[in-house]
Coordinates of C-alpha atoms and ligand atoms in Angstrom, one line a residue:
M1 CA 130.3 120.4 169.5
P2 CA 127.2 119.3 171.5
D3 CA 125.7 122.0 173.7
Y4 CA 126.2 119.9 176.9
S5 CA 129.4 118.6 178.5
L6 CA 130.4 115.2 179.6
E7 CA 130.2 116.6 183.2
D8 CA 126.5 117.2 182.7
I9 CA 126.0 113.5 181.8
V10 CA 128.3 112.3 184.6
S11 CA 126.4 114.4 187.1
L12 CA 122.9 113.3 186.0
A13 CA 124.1 109.7 185.9
K14 CA 125.3 109.8 189.5
R15 CA 122.4 112.0 190.8
R16 CA 119.7 109.8 189.4
G17 CA 121.2 106.3 190.0
F18 CA 122.5 105.4 186.5
V19 CA 126.2 105.2 187.0
Y20 CA 128.4 105.4 190.2
S21 CA 132.1 105.2 190.5
T22 CA 133.2 101.8 191.7
S23 CA 134.2 101.4 195.3
E24 CA 133.5 105.1 196.0
I25 CA 133.7 104.6 199.8
Y26 CA 137.3 103.5 199.3
G27 CA 138.1 106.4 197.0
G28 CA 137.1 104.8 193.7
L29 CA 139.0 102.5 191.3
T30 CA 140.5 103.8 188.1
S31 CA 138.3 103.6 185.0
S32 CA 135.7 101.5 186.8
Y33 CA 132.0 102.2 187.2
D34 CA 129.0 100.5 188.7
Y35 CA 125.5 100.7 187.3
G36 CA 122.9 101.9 189.8
P37 CA 119.2 100.8 189.7
L38 CA 118.3 102.9 186.7
G39 CA 121.6 102.3 184.8
A40 CA 121.4 98.5 185.4
Q41 CA 117.9 98.5 183.8
L42 CA 119.1 100.7 180.9
L43 CA 122.1 98.5 180.3
K44 CA 119.9 95.4 180.3
N45 CA 117.4 97.0 177.9
I46 CA 120.2 97.8 175.4
K47 CA 121.7 94.4 175.8
D48 CA 118.3 92.7 175.3
A49 CA 117.6 94.9 172.2
W50 CA 121.0 93.8 170.7
W51 CA 120.2 90.2 171.4
T52 CA 116.7 90.4 170.1
E53 CA 117.7 92.2 166.9
F54 CA 120.8 90.2 166.0
I55 CA 120.1 86.8 167.4
T56 CA 116.4 86.1 168.1
K57 CA 115.0 87.8 165.1
R58 CA 117.4 86.4 162.5
E59 CA 117.3 82.9 161.2
D60 CA 121.0 83.0 160.2
M61 CA 122.3 83.8 163.7
V62 CA 122.8 81.8 166.9
G63 CA 124.0 82.8 170.4
L64 CA 126.8 81.7 172.6
D65 CA 128.0 82.2 176.1
S66 CA 131.6 81.2 176.5
Q67 CA 133.9 81.6 179.5
I68 CA 135.8 84.8 180.5
M69 CA 138.9 82.6 181.2
L70 CA 139.8 80.5 178.2
H71 CA 142.7 78.2 177.6
P72 CA 145.8 80.5 177.5
Q73 CA 146.8 79.2 174.1
T74 CA 143.7 80.9 172.7
W75 CA 145.4 84.3 173.3
V76 CA 148.7 83.2 171.8
A77 CA 146.8 82.0 168.7
S78 CA 144.7 85.2 168.5
G79 CA 147.8 87.4 168.7
H80 CA 146.8 89.1 171.9
V81 CA 149.7 87.8 174.0
G82 CA 152.2 89.0 171.3
S83 CA 150.7 92.3 170.2
F84 CA 147.5 93.4 172.0
S85 CA 149.2 96.5 173.3
D86 CA 149.0 100.3 173.3
P87 CA 152.0 102.6 173.0
L88 CA 152.8 103.9 176.5
V89 CA 154.8 107.0 177.5
E90 CA 155.5 108.1 181.0
D91 CA 155.9 111.6 182.4
T92 CA 159.6 111.4 183.6
K93 CA 158.9 113.5 186.7
N94 CA 155.6 112.3 188.2
H95 CA 155.4 108.9 186.4
K96 CA 151.9 109.4 185.2
R97 CA 151.3 107.2 182.1
Y98 CA 149.7 108.1 178.9
R99 CA 149.0 106.7 175.5
A100 CA 151.6 108.1 173.1
D101 CA 149.1 108.3 170.2
H102 CA 146.6 110.3 172.4
I103 CA 149.4 112.7 173.6
I104 CA 150.4 113.3 170.0
E105 CA 146.8 113.8 168.9
S106 CA 146.1 116.4 171.5
W107 CA 149.4 118.2 170.6
I108 CA 148.2 118.4 167.0
E109 CA 144.8 119.7 168.1
Q110 CA 146.6 122.4 170.1
H111 CA 148.9 123.4 167.2
P112 CA 146.7 123.8 164.2
G113 CA 148.6 123.9 160.9
A114 CA 151.8 122.4 162.5
V115 CA 151.5 119.1 160.6
D116 CA 150.2 118.1 157.1
H117 CA 146.4 117.7 156.9
S118 CA 146.5 114.1 155.6
F119 CA 148.7 113.0 158.5
S120 CA 147.2 110.2 160.7
V121 CA 148.6 109.3 164.1
E122 CA 146.9 105.9 163.9
D123 CA 149.4 105.0 161.2
L124 CA 152.6 105.7 163.2
S125 CA 154.9 103.0 164.5
I126 CA 156.3 103.3 168.0
A127 CA 159.6 104.6 166.6
E128 CA 157.8 107.2 164.5
M129 CA 155.8 108.3 167.6
D130 CA 159.1 108.7 169.5
L131 CA 160.5 110.8 166.6
F132 CA 157.4 113.0 166.5
I133 CA 157.6 113.6 170.3
S134 CA 161.3 114.5 170.2
D135 CA 161.1 116.5 166.9
H136 CA 158.1 118.6 168.2
G137 CA 159.2 118.8 171.8
V138 CA 155.9 117.3 172.9
L139 CA 155.5 117.4 176.7
S140 CA 153.2 115.6 179.2
P141 CA 150.0 117.4 180.2
D142 CA 151.9 118.6 183.3
G143 CA 154.6 120.1 181.1
N144 CA 157.3 117.5 181.8
T145 CA 159.4 115.5 179.3
L146 CA 158.2 112.1 178.3
S147 CA 159.9 108.7 178.3
E148 CA 160.4 106.7 175.1
A149 CA 157.2 104.9 174.0
K150 CA 156.9 101.2 174.7
D151 CA 154.3 98.6 174.0
F152 CA 152.0 97.9 177.0
N153 CA 150.0 94.7 176.8
L154 CA 146.4 95.2 177.7
L155 CA 145.6 91.6 178.8
F156 CA 144.9 91.1 182.5
K157 CA 146.7 88.0 183.8
T158 CA 145.6 85.8 186.6
G159 CA 146.3 82.2 187.8
I160 CA 144.5 79.0 188.4
G161 CA 145.5 76.0 190.4
A162 CA 144.5 74.8 193.9
V163 CA 148.1 74.2 195.1
S164 CA 150.2 77.3 195.4
G165 CA 153.2 77.1 193.2
E166 CA 151.3 75.1 190.6
K167 CA 149.6 78.2 189.2
D168 CA 148.9 78.3 185.5
T169 CA 148.7 81.8 184.0
V170 CA 145.4 82.5 182.4
Y171 CA 144.1 85.7 181.0
L172 CA 140.8 87.5 181.5
R173 CA 139.4 87.7 178.0
G174 CA 140.3 90.9 176.1
E175 CA 137.4 90.3 173.7
T176 CA 134.5 87.9 173.5
A177 CA 135.2 86.9 169.9
Q178 CA 137.8 84.2 170.6
G179 CA 135.3 82.0 172.4
I180 CA 133.3 82.0 169.2
F181 CA 136.2 80.9 167.1
S182 CA 137.3 78.2 169.5
N183 CA 133.8 76.8 169.6
F184 CA 133.3 77.0 165.8
K185 CA 133.5 73.2 165.3
Q186 CA 131.3 72.4 168.2
I187 CA 128.6 74.7 167.0
T188 CA 128.6 73.3 163.5
D189 CA 128.7 69.8 164.8
S190 CA 125.9 70.2 167.4
T191 CA 123.4 72.4 165.6
R192 CA 121.8 72.6 162.1
V193 CA 123.5 75.8 161.0
T194 CA 124.7 76.1 157.4
L195 CA 126.8 78.9 155.9
P196 CA 126.3 81.8 155.8
F197 CA 125.6 82.1 159.5
G198 CA 126.7 84.1 162.4
V199 CA 127.4 83.5 166.1
G200 CA 126.8 86.4 168.6
Q201 CA 127.9 86.7 172.1
V202 CA 127.6 89.4 174.8
G203 CA 129.6 89.4 178.0
K204 CA 132.4 90.9 180.0
S205 CA 135.7 91.7 178.4
F206 CA 138.8 93.2 180.3
R207 CA 141.5 95.5 179.1
N208 CA 144.2 97.1 181.1
E209 CA 143.6 100.5 179.5
I210 CA 146.1 103.3 180.0
T211 CA 143.7 106.1 179.1
T212 CA 141.5 107.3 182.0
G213 CA 138.9 109.9 182.5
Q214 CA 136.5 109.1 179.7
F215 CA 133.7 107.9 182.0
V216 CA 132.1 104.6 180.7
F217 CA 133.5 105.2 177.2
R218 CA 136.6 103.3 178.1
T219 CA 136.8 101.1 181.2
L220 CA 138.9 98.3 182.4
E221 CA 136.0 96.0 182.5
F222 CA 133.2 96.3 180.0
E223 CA 130.3 94.4 178.3
Q224 CA 131.1 93.6 174.8
A225 CA 128.7 92.3 172.1
E226 CA 130.4 90.6 169.1
I227 CA 129.2 88.8 166.1
E228 CA 131.3 86.5 163.9
Y229 CA 129.5 86.1 160.6
F230 CA 130.9 83.1 158.7
F231 CA 130.6 82.6 155.0
N232 CA 132.1 80.8 151.9
P233 CA 134.0 83.5 150.0
E234 CA 133.4 81.5 146.8
E235 CA 129.7 81.7 147.2
S236 CA 129.0 84.9 149.0
D237 CA 130.1 88.3 147.9
W238 CA 131.9 89.8 151.0
R239 CA 131.2 93.3 149.9
A240 CA 127.5 92.7 149.8
L241 CA 127.5 91.0 153.3
F242 CA 129.7 93.8 154.6
S243 CA 127.4 96.5 153.4
D244 CA 124.3 94.5 154.8
W245 CA 126.0 94.4 158.2
K246 CA 126.8 98.1 158.1
E247 CA 123.2 98.8 157.3
A248 CA 122.1 96.6 160.2
M249 CA 124.4 98.5 162.6
W250 CA 123.1 101.8 161.4
Q251 CA 119.5 100.8 161.7
F252 CA 120.1 99.5 165.2
V253 CA 121.6 102.7 166.4
T254 CA 119.1 105.1 164.7
H255 CA 115.9 103.0 164.8
T256 CA 116.1 100.6 167.7
L257 CA 118.1 102.9 170.0
G258 CA 116.5 106.1 168.6
V259 CA 119.8 108.0 168.1
R260 CA 119.9 111.0 165.7
E261 CA 121.5 110.3 162.3
D262 CA 123.4 113.6 162.4
N263 CA 125.3 112.3 165.4
I264 CA 126.8 109.2 163.7
R265 CA 129.1 108.7 160.8
W266 CA 131.2 106.0 159.1
R267 CA 135.0 106.1 159.1
Q268 CA 137.0 103.7 157.0
H269 CA 140.4 102.6 158.4
T270 CA 143.4 103.5 156.4
D271 CA 145.7 100.8 155.0
A272 CA 148.3 101.4 157.7
E273 CA 145.8 101.4 160.5
R274 CA 144.0 98.2 159.4
S275 CA 145.2 94.8 160.7
F276 CA 147.3 93.1 158.1
Y277 CA 144.7 90.2 157.7
S278 CA 141.7 92.5 157.3
K279 CA 140.5 93.4 153.9
D280 CA 138.3 96.3 155.0
T281 CA 137.5 97.9 158.4
Y282 CA 135.1 100.7 159.3
D283 CA 134.2 102.4 162.6
L284 CA 130.8 103.7 163.2
D285 CA 131.6 106.9 165.1
Y286 CA 129.3 108.8 167.5
H287 CA 129.6 112.6 168.2
F288 CA 130.4 112.4 171.9
P289 CA 130.8 115.6 173.9
F290 CA 134.6 114.9 173.7
G291 CA 134.6 114.5 169.9
W292 CA 133.8 111.9 167.2
K293 CA 134.8 108.6 168.7
E294 CA 134.5 104.9 167.7
L295 CA 131.3 103.4 168.9
W296 CA 131.2 100.2 166.9
G297 CA 133.7 98.5 164.6
I298 CA 133.2 96.2 161.6
A299 CA 136.0 94.2 160.0
Y300 CA 136.3 91.6 157.2
R301 CA 138.9 89.4 158.9
T302 CA 139.1 86.8 156.1
D303 CA 139.9 83.2 157.5
Y304 CA 142.7 84.5 159.7
D305 CA 141.3 83.7 163.1
L306 CA 140.1 80.1 162.3
R307 CA 143.4 79.4 160.7
Q308 CA 145.4 80.7 163.6
H309 CA 143.4 78.4 166.0
M310 CA 143.9 75.4 163.6
Q311 CA 147.6 76.0 163.6
H312 CA 147.9 76.4 167.4
S313 CA 145.4 73.7 168.4
G314 CA 146.3 71.2 165.7
Q315 CA 142.5 70.7 165.2
S316 CA 140.6 71.1 162.0
L317 CA 138.2 74.0 162.0
E318 CA 137.2 73.4 158.4
Y319 CA 133.6 73.4 157.3
R320 CA 132.1 70.7 155.1
D321 CA 129.4 72.0 152.8
P322 CA 126.4 69.6 153.3
H323 CA 125.3 69.8 149.7
A324 CA 128.5 70.1 147.6
G325 CA 130.7 68.2 150.1
E326 CA 133.4 70.9 149.6
V327 CA 135.7 71.3 152.6
F328 CA 137.2 74.8 153.4
V329 CA 137.9 77.3 156.1
P330 CA 135.1 79.9 156.2
H331 CA 135.8 83.6 156.1
V332 CA 134.3 86.0 158.6
I333 CA 132.9 89.5 159.1
E334 CA 133.0 90.9 162.6
P335 CA 130.8 93.7 164.0
A336 CA 132.0 94.4 167.5
V337 CA 130.5 96.9 170.0
G338 CA 130.7 97.8 173.7
I339 CA 127.3 97.8 175.4
N340 CA 128.5 100.5 177.9
R341 CA 129.6 102.7 175.0
L342 CA 126.1 102.3 173.5
L343 CA 124.7 103.3 176.9
L344 CA 126.9 106.4 177.0
M345 CA 125.8 107.3 173.5
V346 CA 122.1 106.8 174.4
L347 CA 122.5 109.0 177.5
C348 CA 124.3 111.7 175.5
D349 CA 121.8 111.6 172.6
A350 CA 118.8 111.7 175.0
Y351 CA 120.1 114.5 177.1
W352 CA 118.1 117.7 176.6
F353 CA 118.0 120.9 178.7
D354 CA 114.5 122.3 178.0
A355 CA 115.3 126.0 178.5
E356 CA 111.7 127.1 178.0
R357 CA 110.5 125.0 180.9
H358 CA 113.8 125.0 182.8
R359 CA 114.1 121.3 183.2
T360 CA 116.5 118.5 182.2
V361 CA 115.0 115.7 180.2
L362 CA 116.3 112.3 179.0
K363 CA 114.5 111.7 175.8
L364 CA 114.9 108.0 176.0
S365 CA 112.7 105.9 173.7
S366 CA 110.1 103.8 175.5
N367 CA 111.9 100.5 174.7
L368 CA 115.0 101.7 176.5
A369 CA 113.7 103.9 179.3
P370 CA 114.3 102.3 182.7
Y371 CA 110.6 103.1 183.5
Q372 CA 108.1 103.2 180.8
A373 CA 105.6 104.9 183.1
A374 CA 105.2 106.4 186.6
V375 CA 101.9 106.3 188.6
F376 CA 101.0 109.0 191.0
P377 CA 98.1 109.5 193.3
L378 CA 97.4 113.3 193.2
M379 CA 97.6 113.5 197.0
K380 CA 99.1 110.8 199.3
N381 CA 96.9 111.6 202.3
K382 CA 93.6 110.7 200.5
P383 CA 93.1 107.0 201.0
D384 CA 90.6 106.7 198.1
L385 CA 93.1 108.2 195.7
V386 CA 95.9 106.0 196.9
T387 CA 93.8 102.8 196.7
K388 CA 92.7 103.6 193.2
A389 CA 96.2 104.5 192.1
R390 CA 97.7 101.4 193.7
A391 CA 95.2 99.3 191.7
V392 CA 96.3 101.0 188.4
F393 CA 99.9 100.5 189.4
A394 CA 99.5 96.8 190.2
T395 CA 97.7 96.1 186.9
L396 CA 100.6 97.7 184.9
L397 CA 103.2 96.0 187.0
Q398 CA 101.7 92.6 186.6
S399 CA 101.3 93.2 182.8
G400 CA 105.1 93.5 182.6
V401 CA 105.2 97.3 182.1
R402 CA 108.3 98.8 183.7
V403 CA 106.4 101.1 186.0
T404 CA 107.3 103.0 189.1
W405 CA 105.3 104.5 192.0
D406 CA 105.8 108.0 193.4
D407 CA 103.8 109.9 196.0
R408 CA 106.5 112.1 197.4
G409 CA 106.3 115.9 197.1
N410 CA 104.0 117.8 194.8
I411 CA 103.1 116.7 191.3
G412 CA 105.4 119.2 189.6
K413 CA 108.4 117.8 191.4
R414 CA 107.5 114.3 190.6
Y415 CA 107.2 115.2 186.9
L416 CA 110.6 116.9 187.0
Y417 CA 112.2 113.8 188.6
Q418 CA 110.6 111.4 186.0
D419 CA 111.7 113.8 183.1
E420 CA 115.3 113.5 184.3
V421 CA 115.3 109.7 184.4
G422 CA 113.6 109.5 181.0
T423 CA 110.1 108.1 181.9
P424 CA 108.0 108.7 178.9
S425 CA 104.5 108.8 180.6
C426 CA 103.3 109.9 184.0
I427 CA 99.8 108.7 185.0
T428 CA 98.0 110.7 187.6
I429 CA 95.0 109.5 189.6
D430 CA 92.9 112.4 190.8
F431 CA 89.4 113.1 192.1
E432 CA 87.8 112.8 188.7
T433 CA 89.3 109.2 188.5
L434 CA 87.1 108.3 191.4
E435 CA 84.0 109.5 189.6
N436 CA 84.5 108.2 186.0
D437 CA 87.5 105.9 185.9
T438 CA 89.7 108.2 183.8
V439 CA 93.3 109.3 184.5
T440 CA 95.6 111.9 183.1
I441 CA 98.6 110.8 181.1
R442 CA 101.4 113.3 180.7
D443 CA 103.9 113.2 177.8
R444 CA 107.5 113.7 178.9
D445 CA 108.7 115.6 175.9
S446 CA 105.7 117.9 175.1
T447 CA 104.4 118.0 178.8
E448 CA 100.9 117.7 177.3
Q449 CA 98.3 115.9 179.4
E450 CA 95.5 113.8 178.0
R451 CA 92.6 112.4 179.9
M452 CA 91.7 108.8 179.1
P453 CA 89.8 105.9 180.5
I454 CA 91.9 103.5 182.6
S455 CA 91.0 100.7 180.2
D456 CA 92.8 102.6 177.3
L457 CA 96.1 102.2 179.1
Q458 CA 96.1 98.7 177.8
H459 CA 96.5 100.1 174.2
V460 CA 99.0 102.7 175.3
F461 CA 101.3 100.1 176.8
N462 CA 100.6 97.4 174.3
I463 CA 99.2 95.0 176.9
K464 CA 97.6 91.9 175.5
G465 CA 94.1 91.4 177.1
Ligands
ATP1 P1 139.4 101.7 171.0 O1 140.1 102.1 169.7 O2 138.3 102.7 171.4 O3 140.3 101.3 172.1 P2 139.2 99.2 169.8 O4 139.3 99.5 168.3 O5 140.3 98.6 170.5 O6 138.6 100.4 170.6 P3 137.7 96.8 169.5 O7 138.8 95.9 169.9 O8 137.4 96.8 168.0 O9 137.9 98.3 170.0 O10 136.4 96.5 170.3 C1 135.1 96.6 169.8 C2 134.3 97.5 170.6 O11 134.4 97.3 172.0 C3 134.7 99.0 170.5 O12 134.1 99.6 169.3 C4 134.0 99.6 171.7 O13 132.6 99.8 171.5 C5 134.2 98.5 172.7 N1 135.3 98.7 173.6 C6 136.6 98.4 173.3 N2 137.4 98.7 174.4 C7 136.6 99.2 175.3 C8 136.8 99.7 176.7 N3 138.0 99.7 177.2 N4 135.7 100.1 177.4 C9 134.5 100.1 176.8 N5 134.2 99.6 175.6 C10 135.2 99.2 174.8

């Protein structure tokens, strides 16, 4: 297990303006969080990195921004109205609700050796979960008996219609993917894309989750980033495409987001766990302080989704090959991730208590850190120092560097604050600066300071002249 707890992350996130609980002045709202000034920037940096890596930098990808509320038939076609549900059990005394699979998993954890090693809770049907609960006398976390499990649909419903009584039920999207499928024909008709190509979308999704208390790992409202990669199964080898996408996901996490390889792993879904239409599904798991958990899923979904929408809309979503003239329904590979889960991973992976120097550090990479640099005048009551520091600050700010100003308290305290919010470099303007136009630049992780001419900052921050 990691040597820090989820509470350490929650506390730092709140203390330093990354994540607040929603509507705190009213007592909060279950599984809902707001992103403070630093968290909003970090979230945006992760989202931008995803978009740049998977849309902008690839010639075989395009972006999309579809609505949160789609035609309700979309969710009938996708199967969400019928079966997008979690198994719910209720404490018969205090009526608290839990996910049956989670209750069983934690019972197994607390009773090592009680069940066969190869046993997987994910594979159980609702009836089998009920049987497990009664056979093993599984109780609620408060020690009370549990109700029978039932399917609980995760889609949020709302209504449209100006005149009361004429409301039409619509759903807040449970995933972003369906907007991609329903726009498939418009995309191929209105752009020059040819197979294989993918469509990516990032935006809010909503799920009426039963499980609470996992901070931003699982929330009712979250930012999802999904890709549907369409191809002709006669021409492209799905195994090769699938493994290319797995590699791209791995690279994004380790290289772009700078997460340690030791903390991620692949987990293949079992036959029982996988959706019936999927030929292969993997989760990329991260080692969170509460265990190895799914970060990012990838599934080969065949032509299931497009066919479902063809059947329910009566429209053709076939693709005509511009060269061979062949007409067919493309197959699809779907890598789907939550940006907020990526953010939680990034915070966890960057969290470091430096026992030697007794400080907490967020070792965020410079492309993600809310601030890439902080500028300090050594003393705030020396106008010459402040004027000089302001000039350095303004230059960096205008060059697009994410830079912050701090003149409160002594330099040591300012360093500690910037370490905790993950600012990689602190630039101090001191009396020597006034003599020879040099500054000190302090490295967050090593705490080493280097003296350099102000003009060299241009190279440090990659500023084009
Ligand atoms: P889980 O098993 O954790 O509920 P899932 O398998 O239902 O996730 P998908 O439907 O495959 O998840 O969604 C793709 C990704 O979206 C997940 O890997 C996760 O990163 C993110 N995600 C899903 N549900 C939530 C949520 N409630 N809050 C935050 N992120 C989520």
